[in-house]
């Protein structure tokens, strides 16, 4: 039973030590990432206090079923990303260790300002990781938007501190009813816009195209799975559980997130190369997941979160691997590449079909719950969601059909008409693709084994009073 | 055209903030009329956060330092990591440039000789500030910035000046790891990460407030070495 | 009163970011935004008629609210870190594209 | 053999056949014949058993279960017969395909999928297996000639299936169940809510049947699919759309639900609207068929017109016409299967299906030409053939209700099919 603070302290210690012993930093990175991936299974629920001071005064780390699930997913994804991105580390080992600490910290923290500090840690290490592809202007746009976002977030929590006098999440949750409505609307809008930058919601996601579109085998999977899961989990925690917002503000945010979903999917329809299709699909999925969190459908949101994270892990690692081996990811030149890499093609196809939500795959179970939650609120949201997923289905099927069947439009698809490209050193990618594909198919038929701890996580996100009693009554 | 949209948008945000904060039904505490009793900070000031701790809980005269290093110590740890990552980022980004930066304006006589006198003094005051962090205002971060500025003076005064970069790296690494080791020691001894396991002594004299001064000295050293290393990378442009 | 001034300062920063074309100017307006924000944080902690939170005499605890000062300490250093990375990025952009005007930087989205 | 074991065996066998064909192409082909035959004969025993419930698996908090009924048995007979007859072509066709293992896997999956749709007890099971049929057949089409047609196919069929999904969850939201019986009894109480659901559900049927506004995918997909899969596509999978149209209009008694609504010539306006669509697609299908050069596209357009007949039969509430519609489903499945298979034989030998290049074929391939001739005659509705019987029944139903316009449209088309047939014969001599 390890203390969850170790998930933050050990990677930091390894980071500080690794700048002194440059040669060993690779070993540090993989060792610590393995430690956190395994260690995150052995944490017990509860509120862990830093420095011995009771929550409203000190900072506490909260581990309930929700953060426990997110921790496991994030650490496993981090380790898989390292396996995929081994060739593109480019002296980023220390930055990755700090990212690992930041990611673990932001999921567990129970204090608003501490969340700001960890968000900033993740953001700065993301700028550095992204600039390893030397697309400096896109990274600069990301930096400007990220900093504006976190400043707005800070402005929001300071307004709440000004009125409620506390920074602790649990304390603020209990003090929310006394705060007047106009201050609440102002503070929540700023907090939402602050979190929306990292969660890729509409007005703030112009940076995503440049960063995800030019990603290499390390940053691609890292941003599209680890960062996406964390940013959605933070919005889930803050707006799902702590800051209960009244309905007309929810509808304002939901129009934003649904517009993100629809625009991103239609932009993906129009794009022609592999990575930008996956980029827009990630933005679209992020919009869908945040809509579900805001609507209160935590179970559907978490299933879609898990589904999107692992599907994107497979798809982005294959896409960036093809780009790094052939310097070109235009779909027409890649026609028929899966004929040469059968296992990768199979994993990619299963993840894509599961993301669309076709039966026999895990995504379908997510789609059912999404529709149930959407129908509970009103008639229009499910219509938008279905239109969006039709568009998503179309461009994924077009992608899959082209990548499986070489040959021009008119004639039979034959063996030699395929592409000249091959994917180099893709062994780990195909293993991961197959494992994730197998899990998706098995979970698609009988989703019990994967879903019941997602159910526990969703319930723990649902009721605020167990959260309050565990924090306030805590040591 | 872009400017008009920018103006309109800014004015809209401004109106939104002002009506939200200073509208009639908003209970955002106006400037100055807030009383401390209804905020969390009240018990920081009276030092009675935890009843079963012995009398002067945090021991440090400067209440802000007690908050930064003792009550909300994870923030400072995060803070130090932010600076560590940005220094590292500047070093990694610097690798792209491959050539040394030359000044268009050569350092004049006054700068060269003046630097010899002043930089020593700045260095001493910087060290004084972060050693007395828990007594007088200021602490690890301002002290570290002063050390950085003294090294900046040295860089500006002559171009060939190039401290051994690895010296800063090692100081930065050891200071950072020491902070974490103290934290983990607190975890093993007191059961909480960064627990103040040393005696507090009485408020006001130098050796007091348990691990607070030790942590703040380490933070000061780390910040100082990071900033000078950062400036070094800006000027010389090649990675160590 | 002065809190209005700090919010206006933040708005100037936001306006600068929205309208400026030069990268260095964008970094400067980013700093103005953070400056305004930090001053606003300090101003929320001010209590009229009380002094700095340093304990000199045992019993006199008529202090200003110390928590915003602790927060601003962190926010300033975060602003410093981000500006350092931003300036390094600006230098690399200049080296790669030869210009700092964002209009002249040819689009580099997945070229 | 219990129904759910059959479905489970079907899913497992599709995996087995995948590895079998990897091992040796011929053996995989023969395995598909054996299994589809076994499926056909094991389903025979369900002729008159109705109401037996089998549940397959617990899918989250919903359970997937099947219920046997006589109309489901009828449809599953047609489908498994078509699959069984078509699978005889598989072993010879393996070496021509680019990816035979995946072809066999998807072939078996679509077969099991159709069975799942027919015997589904609740709408969710029906939707799951309906989507399995869609994506299984989707990945076979690009193995043929065109890469664009599967995308058109998926777009239109997903519009249909997602509107059905919307309707299912709309019903679930108001009645808190997916079960077809309880919904059909609950829906009677508030008819005007059911109009909205009726049109959404029938959309899935229309897109799958290839009715007028949604017929564009049919010629593209059937025309360019691998030659042995086109008969399954047009003979079998189109009937799944027919089944859903049947569920919506007949199983959930649309006639007495809409009985107090606006009546046009004795038929509620919703059903009449569907029949008008059927009529239009008959005319459109046949007119487009005339100017086609590629034989497979010609047959595909004839499928469009014949599914128009089927829709009119099913949507019509008159007893005689309804029987005619159901019978026409069987006739069309057999006839278009025969036509596509004969052309598959021709393509196997000559490599092309363009009629302009097939002059004077009767001397070299008399048997396949004879089969093709019989199928054409049956589809045209000439007296000795079964096609005539079903079309005559539909005419009876139409004329007895006084819908002269639709009867005329149907009769006009028979004339056009006759001259199409004469054109074909000239080519072959």
JSON list of N, CA and C in Angstrom, two decimals, chain C residues 25-83:
[
{"chain": "C", "resi": 25, "resn": "UNK", "atom": "N", "xyz": [6.10, 41.50, -29.39]},
{"chain": "C", "resi": 25, "resn": "UNK", "atom": "CA", "xyz": [5.00, 42.30, -28.80]},
{"chain": "C", "resi": 25, "resn": "UNK", "atom": "C", "xyz": [3.98, 41.37, -28.17]},
{"chain": "C", "resi": 26, "resn": "UNK", "atom": "N", "xyz": [3.80, 40.20, -28.78]},
{"chain": "C", "resi": 26, "resn": "UNK", "atom": "CA", "xyz": [2.82, 39.29, -28.17]},
{"chain": "C", "resi": 26, "resn": "UNK", "atom": "C", "xyz": [3.33, 38.82, -26.81]},
{"chain": "C", "resi": 27, "resn": "UNK", "atom": "N", "xyz": [4.63, 38.56, -26.73]},
{"chain": "C", "resi": 27, "resn": "UNK", "atom": "CA", "xyz": [5.18, 38.13, -25.42]},
{"chain": "C", "resi": 27, "resn": "UNK", "atom": "C", "xyz": [5.02, 39.25, -24.40]},
{"chain": "C", "resi": 28, "resn": "UNK", "atom": "N", "xyz": [5.26, 40.48, -24.84]},
{"chain": "C", "resi": 28, "resn": "UNK", "atom": "CA", "xyz": [5.14, 41.61, -23.90]},
{"chain": "C", "resi": 28, "resn": "UNK", "atom": "C", "xyz": [3.70, 41.73, -23.43]},
{"chain": "C", "resi": 29, "resn": "UNK", "atom": "N", "xyz": [2.73, 41.62, -24.36]},
{"chain": "C", "resi": 29, "resn": "UNK", "atom": "CA", "xyz": [1.33, 41.78, -23.91]},
{"chain": "C", "resi": 29, "resn": "UNK", "atom": "C", "xyz": [0.95, 40.62, -23.01]},
{"chain": "C", "resi": 30, "resn": "UNK", "atom": "N", "xyz": [1.57, 39.45, -23.26]},
{"chain": "C", "resi": 30, "resn": "UNK", "atom": "CA", "xyz": [1.29, 38.31, -22.35]},
{"chain": "C", "resi": 30, "resn": "UNK", "atom": "C", "xyz": [1.75, 38.68, -20.94]},
{"chain": "C", "resi": 31, "resn": "UNK", "atom": "N", "xyz": [2.94, 39.34, -20.85]},
{"chain": "C", "resi": 31, "resn": "UNK", "atom": "CA", "xyz": [3.46, 39.71, -19.52]},
{"chain": "C", "resi": 31, "resn": "UNK", "atom": "C", "xyz": [2.58, 40.78, -18.87]},
{"chain": "C", "resi": 32, "resn": "UNK", "atom": "N", "xyz": [2.04, 41.68, -19.73]},
{"chain": "C", "resi": 32, "resn": "UNK", "atom": "CA", "xyz": [1.15, 42.72, -19.16]},
{"chain": "C", "resi": 32, "resn": "UNK", "atom": "C", "xyz": [-0.07, 42.03, -18.56]},
{"chain": "C", "resi": 33, "resn": "UNK", "atom": "N", "xyz": [-0.59, 41.04, -19.29]},
{"chain": "C", "resi": 33, "resn": "UNK", "atom": "CA", "xyz": [-1.78, 40.31, -18.77]},
{"chain": "C", "resi": 33, "resn": "UNK", "atom": "C", "xyz": [-1.43, 39.70, -17.42]},
{"chain": "C", "resi": 34, "resn": "UNK", "atom": "N", "xyz": [-0.25, 39.03, -17.33]},
{"chain": "C", "resi": 34, "resn": "UNK", "atom": "CA", "xyz": [0.10, 38.36, -16.07]},
{"chain": "C", "resi": 34, "resn": "UNK", "atom": "C", "xyz": [0.36, 39.39, -14.97]},
{"chain": "C", "resi": 35, "resn": "UNK", "atom": "N", "xyz": [0.95, 40.53, -15.37]},
{"chain": "C", "resi": 35, "resn": "UNK", "atom": "CA", "xyz": [1.20, 41.58, -14.36]},
{"chain": "C", "resi": 35, "resn": "UNK", "atom": "C", "xyz": [-0.12, 42.05, -13.77]},
{"chain": "C", "resi": 36, "resn": "UNK", "atom": "N", "xyz": [-1.07, 42.34, -14.67]},
{"chain": "C", "resi": 36, "resn": "UNK", "atom": "CA", "xyz": [-2.38, 42.80, -14.19]},
{"chain": "C", "resi": 36, "resn": "UNK", "atom": "C", "xyz": [-3.01, 41.77, -13.27]},
{"chain": "C", "resi": 37, "resn": "UNK", "atom": "N", "xyz": [-2.88, 40.48, -13.68]},
{"chain": "C", "resi": 37, "resn": "UNK", "atom": "CA", "xyz": [-3.50, 39.42, -12.87]},
{"chain": "C", "resi": 37, "resn": "UNK", "atom": "C", "xyz": [-2.85, 39.35, -11.50]},
{"chain": "C", "resi": 38, "resn": "UNK", "atom": "N", "xyz": [-1.50, 39.41, -11.48]},
{"chain": "C", "resi": 38, "resn": "UNK", "atom": "CA", "xyz": [-0.81, 39.30, -10.17]},
{"chain": "C", "resi": 38, "resn": "UNK", "atom": "C", "xyz": [-1.19, 40.47, -9.26]},
{"chain": "C", "resi": 39, "resn": "UNK", "atom": "N", "xyz": [-1.25, 41.67, -9.84]},
{"chain": "C", "resi": 39, "resn": "UNK", "atom": "CA", "xyz": [-1.63, 42.83, -9.00]},
{"chain": "C", "resi": 39, "resn": "UNK", "atom": "C", "xyz": [-3.05, 42.62, -8.49]},
{"chain": "C", "resi": 40, "resn": "UNK", "atom": "N", "xyz": [-3.92, 42.08, -9.34]},
{"chain": "C", "resi": 40, "resn": "UNK", "atom": "CA", "xyz": [-5.31, 41.87, -8.89]},
{"chain": "C", "resi": 40, "resn": "UNK", "atom": "C", "xyz": [-5.31, 40.87, -7.73]},
{"chain": "C", "resi": 41, "resn": "UNK", "atom": "N", "xyz": [-4.47, 39.82, -7.83]},
{"chain": "C", "resi": 41, "resn": "UNK", "atom": "CA", "xyz": [-4.44, 38.83, -6.74]},
{"chain": "C", "resi": 41, "resn": "UNK", "atom": "C", "xyz": [-4.01, 39.50, -5.45]},
{"chain": "C", "resi": 42, "resn": "UNK", "atom": "N", "xyz": [-2.97, 40.33, -5.54]},
{"chain": "C", "resi": 42, "resn": "UNK", "atom": "CA", "xyz": [-2.50, 41.01, -4.31]},
{"chain": "C", "resi": 42, "resn": "UNK", "atom": "C", "xyz": [-3.62, 41.88, -3.76]},
{"chain": "C", "resi": 43, "resn": "UNK", "atom": "N", "xyz": [-4.34, 42.57, -4.68]},
{"chain": "C", "resi": 43, "resn": "UNK", "atom": "CA", "xyz": [-5.34, 43.53, -4.17]},
{"chain": "C", "resi": 43, "resn": "UNK", "atom": "C", "xyz": [-6.47, 42.80, -3.47]},
{"chain": "C", "resi": 44, "resn": "UNK", "atom": "N", "xyz": [-6.75, 41.52, -3.84]},
{"chain": "C", "resi": 44, "resn": "UNK", "atom": "CA", "xyz": [-7.85, 40.85, -3.11]},
{"chain": "C", "resi": 44, "resn": "UNK", "atom": "C", "xyz": [-7.43, 40.61, -1.65]},
{"chain": "C", "resi": 45, "resn": "UNK", "atom": "N", "xyz": [-6.10, 40.57, -1.38]},
{"chain": "C", "resi": 45, "resn": "UNK", "atom": "CA", "xyz": [-5.69, 40.26, 0.00]},
{"chain": "C", "resi": 45, "resn": "UNK", "atom": "C", "xyz": [-5.60, 41.49, 0.89]},
{"chain": "C", "resi": 46, "resn": "UNK", "atom": "N", "xyz": [-5.75, 42.68, 0.29]},
{"chain": "C", "resi": 46, "resn": "UNK", "atom": "CA", "xyz": [-5.49, 43.90, 1.09]},
{"chain": "C", "resi": 46, "resn": "UNK", "atom": "C", "xyz": [-6.63, 44.14, 2.07]},
{"chain": "C", "resi": 47, "resn": "UNK", "atom": "N", "xyz": [-6.27, 44.43, 3.32]},
{"chain": "C", "resi": 47, "resn": "UNK", "atom": "CA", "xyz": [-7.26, 44.84, 4.34]},
{"chain": "C", "resi": 47, "resn": "UNK", "atom": "C", "xyz": [-6.83, 46.22, 4.83]},
{"chain": "C", "resi": 48, "resn": "UNK", "atom": "N", "xyz": [-7.77, 47.20, 4.66]},
{"chain": "C", "resi": 48, "resn": "UNK", "atom": "CA", "xyz": [-7.33, 48.59, 4.97]},
{"chain": "C", "resi": 48, "resn": "UNK", "atom": "C", "xyz": [-7.02, 48.68, 6.47]},
{"chain": "C", "resi": 49, "resn": "UNK", "atom": "N", "xyz": [-5.96, 49.37, 6.80]},
{"chain": "C", "resi": 49, "resn": "UNK", "atom": "CA", "xyz": [-5.61, 49.64, 8.19]},
{"chain": "C", "resi": 49, "resn": "UNK", "atom": "C", "xyz": [-4.88, 48.48, 8.83]},
{"chain": "C", "resi": 50, "resn": "UNK", "atom": "N", "xyz": [-4.27, 47.55, 8.04]},
{"chain": "C", "resi": 50, "resn": "UNK", "atom": "CA", "xyz": [-3.47, 46.48, 8.71]},
{"chain": "C", "resi": 50, "resn": "UNK", "atom": "C", "xyz": [-2.12, 46.40, 8.00]},
{"chain": "C", "resi": 51, "resn": "UNK", "atom": "N", "xyz": [-1.15, 45.81, 8.67]},
{"chain": "C", "resi": 51, "resn": "UNK", "atom": "CA", "xyz": [0.21, 45.89, 8.10]},
{"chain": "C", "resi": 51, "resn": "UNK", "atom": "C", "xyz": [0.74, 44.52, 7.67]},
{"chain": "C", "resi": 52, "resn": "UNK", "atom": "N", "xyz": [1.98, 44.49, 7.25]},
{"chain": "C", "resi": 52, "resn": "UNK", "atom": "CA", "xyz": [2.56, 43.31, 6.58]},
{"chain": "C", "resi": 52, "resn": "UNK", "atom": "C", "xyz": [2.61, 42.12, 7.53]},
{"chain": "C", "resi": 53, "resn": "UNK", "atom": "N", "xyz": [2.46, 40.91, 7.02]},
{"chain": "C", "resi": 53, "resn": "UNK", "atom": "CA", "xyz": [2.34, 39.72, 7.90]},
{"chain": "C", "resi": 53, "resn": "UNK", "atom": "C", "xyz": [3.69, 39.24, 8.43]},
{"chain": "C", "resi": 54, "resn": "UNK", "atom": "N", "xyz": [4.51, 40.13, 9.03]},
{"chain": "C", "resi": 54, "resn": "UNK", "atom": "CA", "xyz": [5.75, 39.67, 9.68]},
{"chain": "C", "resi": 54, "resn": "UNK", "atom": "C", "xyz": [5.54, 39.83, 11.18]},
{"chain": "C", "resi": 55, "resn": "UNK", "atom": "N", "xyz": [5.73, 38.74, 11.91]},
{"chain": "C", "resi": 55, "resn": "UNK", "atom": "CA", "xyz": [5.46, 38.82, 13.37]},
{"chain": "C", "resi": 55, "resn": "UNK", "atom": "C", "xyz": [6.66, 39.50, 14.04]},
{"chain": "C", "resi": 56, "resn": "UNK", "atom": "N", "xyz": [6.47, 40.74, 14.50]},
{"chain": "C", "resi": 56, "resn": "UNK", "atom": "CA", "xyz": [7.56, 41.41, 15.25]},
{"chain": "C", "resi": 56, "resn": "UNK", "atom": "C", "xyz": [7.23, 41.36, 16.73]},
{"chain": "C", "resi": 57, "resn": "UNK", "atom": "N", "xyz": [6.06, 41.87, 17.12]},
{"chain": "C", "resi": 57, "resn": "UNK", "atom": "CA", "xyz": [5.69, 41.77, 18.56]},
{"chain": "C", "resi": 57, "resn": "UNK", "atom": "C", "xyz": [4.72, 40.61, 18.68]},
{"chain": "C", "resi": 58, "resn": "UNK", "atom": "N", "xyz": [4.83, 39.83, 19.71]},
{"chain": "C", "resi": 58, "resn": "UNK", "atom": "CA", "xyz": [4.08, 38.60, 19.87]},
{"chain": "C", "resi": 58, "resn": "UNK", "atom": "C", "xyz": [2.58, 38.78, 19.61]},
{"chain": "C", "resi": 59, "resn": "UNK", "atom": "N", "xyz": [1.95, 39.76, 20.28]},
{"chain": "C", "resi": 59, "resn": "UNK", "atom": "CA", "xyz": [0.48, 39.75, 20.31]},
{"chain": "C", "resi": 59, "resn": "UNK", "atom": "C", "xyz": [-0.14, 40.55, 19.16]},
{"chain": "C", "resi": 60, "resn": "UNK", "atom": "N", "xyz": [0.62, 41.34, 18.43]},
{"chain": "C", "resi": 60, "resn": "UNK", "atom": "CA", "xyz": [-0.02, 42.21, 17.43]},
{"chain": "C", "resi": 60, "resn": "UNK", "atom": "C", "xyz": [-0.24, 41.41, 16.14]},
{"chain": "C", "resi": 61, "resn": "UNK", "atom": "N", "xyz": [-1.48, 40.94, 15.90]},
{"chain": "C", "resi": 61, "resn": "UNK", "atom": "CA", "xyz": [-1.69, 40.13, 14.69]},
{"chain": "C", "resi": 61, "resn": "UNK", "atom": "C", "xyz": [-2.70, 40.83, 13.78]},
{"chain": "C", "resi": 62, "resn": "UNK", "atom": "N", "xyz": [-2.59, 42.16, 13.64]},
{"chain": "C", "resi": 62, "resn": "UNK", "atom": "CA", "xyz": [-3.51, 42.84, 12.71]},
{"chain": "C", "resi": 62, "resn": "UNK", "atom": "C", "xyz": [-2.86, 42.83, 11.32]},
{"chain": "C", "resi": 63, "resn": "UNK", "atom": "N", "xyz": [-2.97, 41.68, 10.66]},
{"chain": "C", "resi": 63, "resn": "UNK", "atom": "CA", "xyz": [-2.21, 41.51, 9.41]},
{"chain": "C", "resi": 63, "resn": "UNK", "atom": "C", "xyz": [-3.11, 41.60, 8.18]},
{"chain": "C", "resi": 64, "resn": "UNK", "atom": "N", "xyz": [-2.43, 41.84, 7.07]},
{"chain": "C", "resi": 64, "resn": "UNK", "atom": "CA", "xyz": [-3.10, 41.71, 5.76]},
{"chain": "C", "resi": 64, "resn": "UNK", "atom": "C", "xyz": [-3.24, 40.20, 5.49]},
{"chain": "C", "resi": 65, "resn": "UNK", "atom": "N", "xyz": [-4.16, 39.82, 4.56]},
{"chain": "C", "resi": 65, "resn": "UNK", "atom": "CA", "xyz": [-4.36, 38.39, 4.28]},
{"chain": "C", "resi": 65, "resn": "UNK", "atom": "C", "xyz": [-3.11, 37.84, 3.56]},
{"chain": "C", "resi": 66, "resn": "UNK", "atom": "N", "xyz": [-2.33, 36.93, 4.21]},
{"chain": "C", "resi": 66, "resn": "UNK", "atom": "CA", "xyz": [-1.06, 36.49, 3.60]},
{"chain": "C", "resi": 66, "resn": "UNK", "atom": "C", "xyz": [-1.22, 35.52, 2.44]},
{"chain": "C", "resi": 67, "resn": "UNK", "atom": "N", "xyz": [-2.35, 34.82, 2.33]},
{"chain": "C", "resi": 67, "resn": "UNK", "atom": "CA", "xyz": [-2.45, 33.75, 1.32]},
{"chain": "C", "resi": 67, "resn": "UNK", "atom": "C", "xyz": [-2.28, 34.30, -0.10]},
{"chain": "C", "resi": 68, "resn": "UNK", "atom": "N", "xyz": [-2.96, 35.39, -0.52]},
{"chain": "C", "resi": 68, "resn": "UNK", "atom": "CA", "xyz": [-2.72, 35.88, -1.91]},
{"chain": "C", "resi": 68, "resn": "UNK", "atom": "C", "xyz": [-1.24, 36.17, -2.16]},
{"chain": "C", "resi": 69, "resn": "UNK", "atom": "N", "xyz": [-0.53, 36.66, -1.13]},
{"chain": "C", "resi": 69, "resn": "UNK", "atom": "CA", "xyz": [0.91, 36.94, -1.37]},
{"chain": "C", "resi": 69, "resn": "UNK", "atom": "C", "xyz": [1.64, 35.64, -1.68]},
{"chain": "C", "resi": 70, "resn": "UNK", "atom": "N", "xyz": [1.30, 34.57, -0.96]},
{"chain": "C", "resi": 70, "resn": "UNK", "atom": "CA", "xyz": [1.98, 33.30, -1.25]},
{"chain": "C", "resi": 70, "resn": "UNK", "atom": "C", "xyz": [1.65, 32.86, -2.67]},
{"chain": "C", "resi": 71, "resn": "UNK", "atom": "N", "xyz": [0.39, 33.07, -3.09]},
{"chain": "C", "resi": 71, "resn": "UNK", "atom": "CA", "xyz": [-0.02, 32.62, -4.44]},
{"chain": "C", "resi": 71, "resn": "UNK", "atom": "C", "xyz": [0.70, 33.45, -5.50]},
{"chain": "C", "resi": 72, "resn": "UNK", "atom": "N", "xyz": [0.81, 34.77, -5.22]},
{"chain": "C", "resi": 72, "resn": "UNK", "atom": "CA", "xyz": [1.44, 35.62, -6.24]},
{"chain": "C", "resi": 72, "resn": "UNK", "atom": "C", "xyz": [2.90, 35.24, -6.42]},
{"chain": "C", "resi": 73, "resn": "UNK", "atom": "N", "xyz": [3.53, 34.85, -5.30]},
{"chain": "C", "resi": 73, "resn": "UNK", "atom": "CA", "xyz": [4.95, 34.44, -5.38]},
{"chain": "C", "resi": 73, "resn": "UNK", "atom": "C", "xyz": [5.10, 33.33, -6.43]},
{"chain": "C", "resi": 74, "resn": "UNK", "atom": "N", "xyz": [4.17, 32.37, -6.34]},
{"chain": "C", "resi": 74, "resn": "UNK", "atom": "CA", "xyz": [4.26, 31.26, -7.31]},
{"chain": "C", "resi": 74, "resn": "UNK", "atom": "C", "xyz": [3.90, 31.73, -8.70]},
{"chain": "C", "resi": 75, "resn": "UNK", "atom": "N", "xyz": [2.83, 32.56, -8.80]},
{"chain": "C", "resi": 75, "resn": "UNK", "atom": "CA", "xyz": [2.37, 32.96, -10.15]},
{"chain": "C", "resi": 75, "resn": "UNK", "atom": "C", "xyz": [3.47, 33.76, -10.86]},
{"chain": "C", "resi": 76, "resn": "UNK", "atom": "N", "xyz": [4.20, 34.61, -10.11]},
{"chain": "C", "resi": 76, "resn": "UNK", "atom": "CA", "xyz": [5.25, 35.41, -10.77]},
{"chain": "C", "resi": 76, "resn": "UNK", "atom": "C", "xyz": [6.31, 34.49, -11.35]},
{"chain": "C", "resi": 77, "resn": "UNK", "atom": "N", "xyz": [6.71, 33.49, -10.54]},
{"chain": "C", "resi": 77, "resn": "UNK", "atom": "CA", "xyz": [7.81, 32.64, -11.02]},
{"chain": "C", "resi": 77, "resn": "UNK", "atom": "C", "xyz": [7.34, 31.81, -12.22]},
{"chain": "C", "resi": 78, "resn": "UNK", "atom": "N", "xyz": [6.06, 31.39, -12.20]},
{"chain": "C", "resi": 78, "resn": "UNK", "atom": "CA", "xyz": [5.54, 30.64, -13.37]},
{"chain": "C", "resi": 78, "resn": "UNK", "atom": "C", "xyz": [5.57, 31.55, -14.60]},
{"chain": "C", "resi": 79, "resn": "UNK", "atom": "N", "xyz": [5.15, 32.83, -14.40]},
{"chain": "C", "resi": 79, "resn": "UNK", "atom": "CA", "xyz": [5.20, 33.77, -15.53]},
{"chain": "C", "resi": 79, "resn": "UNK", "atom": "C", "xyz": [6.62, 33.90, -16.06]},
{"chain": "C", "resi": 80, "resn": "UNK", "atom": "N", "xyz": [7.58, 33.95, -15.11]},
{"chain": "C", "resi": 80, "resn": "UNK", "atom": "CA", "xyz": [9.00, 34.06, -15.53]},
{"chain": "C", "resi": 80, "resn": "UNK", "atom": "C", "xyz": [9.38, 32.85, -16.37]},
{"chain": "C", "resi": 81, "resn": "UNK", "atom": "N", "xyz": [9.05, 31.64, -15.88]},
{"chain": "C", "resi": 81, "resn": "UNK", "atom": "CA", "xyz": [9.45, 30.43, -16.62]},
{"chain": "C", "resi": 81, "resn": "UNK", "atom": "C", "xyz": [8.87, 30.42, -18.02]},
{"chain": "C", "resi": 82, "resn": "UNK", "atom": "N", "xyz": [7.56, 30.76, -18.12]},
{"chain": "C", "resi": 82, "resn": "UNK", "atom": "CA", "xyz": [6.91, 30.69, -19.44]},
{"chain": "C", "resi": 82, "resn": "UNK", "atom": "C", "xyz": [7.53, 31.74, -20.38]},
{"chain": "C", "resi": 83, "resn": "UNK", "atom": "N", "xyz": [7.83, 32.94, -19.80]},
{"chain": "C", "resi": 83, "resn": "UNK", "atom": "CA", "xyz": [8.41, 33.98, -20.68]},
{"chain": "C", "resi": 83, "resn": "UNK", "atom": "C", "xyz": [9.78, 33.55, -21.17]}
]
